[in-house]
Short mmCIF file of C-alpha atoms in Angstrom, two decimals:
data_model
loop_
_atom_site.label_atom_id
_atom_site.label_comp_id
_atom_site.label_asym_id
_atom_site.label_seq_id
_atom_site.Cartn_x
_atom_site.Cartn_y
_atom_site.Cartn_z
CA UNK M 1 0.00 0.00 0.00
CA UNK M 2 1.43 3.43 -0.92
CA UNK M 3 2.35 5.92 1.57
CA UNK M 4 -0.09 8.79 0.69
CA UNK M 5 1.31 12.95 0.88
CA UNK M 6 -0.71 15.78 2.11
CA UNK M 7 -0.31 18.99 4.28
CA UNK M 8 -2.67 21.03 5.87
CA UNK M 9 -2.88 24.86 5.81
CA UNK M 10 -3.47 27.98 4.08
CA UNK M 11 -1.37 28.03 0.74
CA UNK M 12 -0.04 31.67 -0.41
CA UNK M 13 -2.83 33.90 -2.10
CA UNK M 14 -2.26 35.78 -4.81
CA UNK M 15 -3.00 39.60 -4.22
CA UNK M 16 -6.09 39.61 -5.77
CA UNK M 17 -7.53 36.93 -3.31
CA UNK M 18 -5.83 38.98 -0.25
CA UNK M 19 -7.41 42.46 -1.81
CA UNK M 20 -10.78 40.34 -1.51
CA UNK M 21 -10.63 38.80 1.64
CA UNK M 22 -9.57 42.47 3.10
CA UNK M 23 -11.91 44.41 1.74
CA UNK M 24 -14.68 42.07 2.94
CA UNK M 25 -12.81 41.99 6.27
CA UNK M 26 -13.16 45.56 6.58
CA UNK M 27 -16.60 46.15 4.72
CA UNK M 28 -15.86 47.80 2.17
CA UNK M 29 -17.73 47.40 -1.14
CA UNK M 30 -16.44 44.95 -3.26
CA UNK M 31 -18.09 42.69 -6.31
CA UNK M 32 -19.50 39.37 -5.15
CA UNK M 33 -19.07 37.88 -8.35
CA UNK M 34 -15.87 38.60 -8.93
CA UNK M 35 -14.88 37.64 -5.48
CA UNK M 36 -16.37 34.36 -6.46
CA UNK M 37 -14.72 34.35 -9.81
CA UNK M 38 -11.37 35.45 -8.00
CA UNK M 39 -11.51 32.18 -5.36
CA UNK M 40 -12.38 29.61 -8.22
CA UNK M 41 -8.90 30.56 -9.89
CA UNK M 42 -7.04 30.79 -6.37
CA UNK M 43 -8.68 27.50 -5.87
CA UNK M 44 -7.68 25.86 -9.85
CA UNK M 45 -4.43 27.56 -9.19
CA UNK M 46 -3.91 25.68 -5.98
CA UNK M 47 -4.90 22.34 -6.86
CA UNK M 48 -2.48 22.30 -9.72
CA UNK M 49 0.11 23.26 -7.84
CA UNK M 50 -0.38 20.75 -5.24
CA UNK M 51 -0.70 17.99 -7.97
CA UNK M 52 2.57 18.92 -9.97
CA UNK M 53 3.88 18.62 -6.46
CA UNK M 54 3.13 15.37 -6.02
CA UNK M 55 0.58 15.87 -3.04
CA UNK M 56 -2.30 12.90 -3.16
CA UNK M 57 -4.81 14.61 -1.19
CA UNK M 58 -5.34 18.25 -2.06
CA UNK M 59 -7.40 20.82 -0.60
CA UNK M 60 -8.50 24.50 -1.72
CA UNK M 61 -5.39 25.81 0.13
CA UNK M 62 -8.23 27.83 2.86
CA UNK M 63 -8.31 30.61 -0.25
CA UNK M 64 -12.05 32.02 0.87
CA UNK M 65 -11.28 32.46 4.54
CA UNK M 66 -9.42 35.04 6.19
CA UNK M 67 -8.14 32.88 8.77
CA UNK M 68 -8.03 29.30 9.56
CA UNK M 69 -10.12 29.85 12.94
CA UNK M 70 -11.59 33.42 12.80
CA UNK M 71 -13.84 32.49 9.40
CA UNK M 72 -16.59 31.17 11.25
CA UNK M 73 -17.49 34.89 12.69
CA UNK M 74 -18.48 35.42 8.69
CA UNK M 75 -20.63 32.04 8.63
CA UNK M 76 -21.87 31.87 12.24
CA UNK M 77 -23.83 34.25 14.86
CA UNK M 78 -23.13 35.03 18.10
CA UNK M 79 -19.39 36.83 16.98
CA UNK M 80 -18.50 40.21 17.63
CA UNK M 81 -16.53 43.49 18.60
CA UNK M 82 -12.47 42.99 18.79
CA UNK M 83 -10.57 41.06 20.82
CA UNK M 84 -7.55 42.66 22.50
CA UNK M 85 -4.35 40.68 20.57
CA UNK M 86 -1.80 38.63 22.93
CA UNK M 87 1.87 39.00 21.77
CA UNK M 88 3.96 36.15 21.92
CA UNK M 89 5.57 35.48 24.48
CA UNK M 90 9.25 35.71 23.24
CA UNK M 91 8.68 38.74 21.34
CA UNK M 92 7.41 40.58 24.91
CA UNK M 93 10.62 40.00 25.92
CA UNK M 94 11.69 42.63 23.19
CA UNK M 95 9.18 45.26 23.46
CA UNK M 96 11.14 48.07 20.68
CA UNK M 97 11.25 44.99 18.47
CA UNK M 98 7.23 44.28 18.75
CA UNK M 99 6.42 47.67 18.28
CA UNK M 100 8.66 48.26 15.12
CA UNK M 101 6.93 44.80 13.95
CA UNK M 102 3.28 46.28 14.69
CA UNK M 103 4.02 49.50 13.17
CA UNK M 104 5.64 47.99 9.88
CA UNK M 105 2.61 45.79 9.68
CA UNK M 106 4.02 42.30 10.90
CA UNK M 107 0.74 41.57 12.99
CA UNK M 108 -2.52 40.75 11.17
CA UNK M 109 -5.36 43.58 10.49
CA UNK M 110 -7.90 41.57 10.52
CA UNK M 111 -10.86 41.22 13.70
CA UNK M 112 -10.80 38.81 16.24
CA UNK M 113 -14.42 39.25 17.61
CA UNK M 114 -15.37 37.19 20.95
CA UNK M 115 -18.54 34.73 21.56
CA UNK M 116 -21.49 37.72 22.27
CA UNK M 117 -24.54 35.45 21.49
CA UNK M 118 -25.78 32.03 20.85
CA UNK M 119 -23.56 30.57 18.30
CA UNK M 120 -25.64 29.21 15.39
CA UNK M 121 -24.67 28.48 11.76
CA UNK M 122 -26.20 31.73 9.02
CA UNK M 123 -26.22 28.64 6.64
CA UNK M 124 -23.64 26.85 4.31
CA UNK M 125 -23.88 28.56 1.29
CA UNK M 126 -20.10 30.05 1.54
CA UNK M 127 -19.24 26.38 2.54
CA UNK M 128 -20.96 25.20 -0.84
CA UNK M 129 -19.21 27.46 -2.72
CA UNK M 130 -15.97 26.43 -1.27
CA UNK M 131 -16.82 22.85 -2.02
CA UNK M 132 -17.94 23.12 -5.52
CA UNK M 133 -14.32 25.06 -6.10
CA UNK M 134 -12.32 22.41 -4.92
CA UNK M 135 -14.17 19.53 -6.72
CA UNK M 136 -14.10 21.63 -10.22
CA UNK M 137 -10.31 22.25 -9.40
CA UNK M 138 -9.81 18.37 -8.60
CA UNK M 139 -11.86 17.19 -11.85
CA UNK M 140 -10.14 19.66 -13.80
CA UNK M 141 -7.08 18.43 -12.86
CA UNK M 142 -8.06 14.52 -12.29
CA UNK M 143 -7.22 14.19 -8.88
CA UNK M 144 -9.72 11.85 -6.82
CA UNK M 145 -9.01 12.76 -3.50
CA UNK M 146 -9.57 15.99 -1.60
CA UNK M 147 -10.13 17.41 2.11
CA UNK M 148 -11.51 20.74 3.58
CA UNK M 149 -10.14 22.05 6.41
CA UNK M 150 -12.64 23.21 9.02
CA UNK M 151 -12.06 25.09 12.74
CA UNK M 152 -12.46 22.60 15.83
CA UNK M 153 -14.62 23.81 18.69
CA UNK M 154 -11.36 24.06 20.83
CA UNK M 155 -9.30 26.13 18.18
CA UNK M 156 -12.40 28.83 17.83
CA UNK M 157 -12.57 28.86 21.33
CA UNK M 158 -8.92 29.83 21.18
CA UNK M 159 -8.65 32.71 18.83
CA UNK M 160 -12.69 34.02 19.58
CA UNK M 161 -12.57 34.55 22.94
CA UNK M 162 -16.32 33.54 25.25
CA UNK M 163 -17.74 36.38 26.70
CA UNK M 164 -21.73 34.99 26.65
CA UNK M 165 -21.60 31.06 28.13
CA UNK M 166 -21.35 30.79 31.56
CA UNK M 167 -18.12 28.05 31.30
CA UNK M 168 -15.74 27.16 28.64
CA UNK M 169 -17.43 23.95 28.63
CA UNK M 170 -20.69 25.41 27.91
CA UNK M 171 -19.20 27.29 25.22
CA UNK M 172 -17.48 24.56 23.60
CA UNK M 173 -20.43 22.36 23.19
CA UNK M 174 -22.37 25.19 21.74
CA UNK M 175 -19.35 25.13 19.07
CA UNK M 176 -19.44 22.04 18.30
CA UNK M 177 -23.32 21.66 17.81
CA UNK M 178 -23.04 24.93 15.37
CA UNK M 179 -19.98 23.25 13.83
CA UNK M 180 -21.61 19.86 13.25
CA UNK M 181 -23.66 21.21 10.02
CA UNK M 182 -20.12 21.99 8.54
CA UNK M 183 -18.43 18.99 9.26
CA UNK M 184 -21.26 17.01 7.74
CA UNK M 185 -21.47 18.51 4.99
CA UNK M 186 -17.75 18.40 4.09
CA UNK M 187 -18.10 14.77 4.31
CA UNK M 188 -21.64 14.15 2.05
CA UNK M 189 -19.12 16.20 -0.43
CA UNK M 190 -17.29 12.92 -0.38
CA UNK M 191 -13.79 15.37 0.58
CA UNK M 192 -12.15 14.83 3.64
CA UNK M 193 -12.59 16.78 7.04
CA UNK M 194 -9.12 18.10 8.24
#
């Protein structure tokens, strides 16, 4: 039996995908369709790449989503407001050299809301859309086997901090039943769940 390569992670985005995903992030106007246009290519572009590398299972390379764990405040209720950014812990150790990095634009500009409300899913239609990119890219390109990565209840619970549930706990399994609807559908795609 063959030893089978993949990877999991965002894949670099062209500038076109990061204009997208910013000016979404930020609300300003921007062209659905050609957003939609713009992630089918990142998406095509991705998938060949991974298959001239040799990789067995591919995925979309997370081109839609602005982060691997904050997406879900885009596709889920119950997000919002900023959350105040921890720096890592070596780099407080060298405070000039943080705040050179911040003001040079090393750290991200993107929100981090915290938990507000009930978390519950606003539907899967940017999950579809995801879906139907990578399985276009992977016929297009005749590879059979593809996965979708998609945030665990504990990583969301990392990077969007609770301020509604009474306990972690609480909030956790509210993740995980809003996240269920995503996972399922990822696999009744017939891709993997990563």
């Amino acid at each position: 039996m063959p030893l089978l390569a993949t990877h999991v992670g965002s894949l670099p985005r062209p500038q076109e995908v990061v204009d997208f995903l910013f000016a979404r992030e930020q609300g300003e106007p921007f062209d659905p369709a050609a957003f939609d246009a713009c992630m089918a290519r990142a998406v095509d572009r991705n998938v060949q790449r991974q298959k001239e590398a040799g990789i067995d299972i591919v995925s979309d390379g997370e081109a839609s989503k602005i982060s691997y764990a904050t997406y879900v405040k885009d596709r889920y209720t119950g997000f919002g407001g900023d959350s105040p950014r921890n720096a890592p812990a070596d780099l407080k150790l060298f405070p000039t050299f943080l705040d050179r990095l911040a003001k040079e634009g090393g750290t991200p500009k993107y929100a981090r809301p915290q938990c507000v409300g009930p978390v519950a899913s606003k539907g899967q239609g940017e999950l579809h859309k995801d879906i139907a990119n990578l399985k276009t890219a992977m016929a297009a390109h005749g590879v059979g086997r593809g996965f979708m990565n998609a945030a665990s209840p504990g990583v969301i619970s990392l990077f969007l901090q609770n301020a509604h549930y009474a306990t972690r706990e609480e909030y956790l399994y509210a993740l995980a039943d809003a996240m269920r609807d995503e996972y399922r559908t990822i696999l009744d795609a017939g891709l993997d769940l990563l």
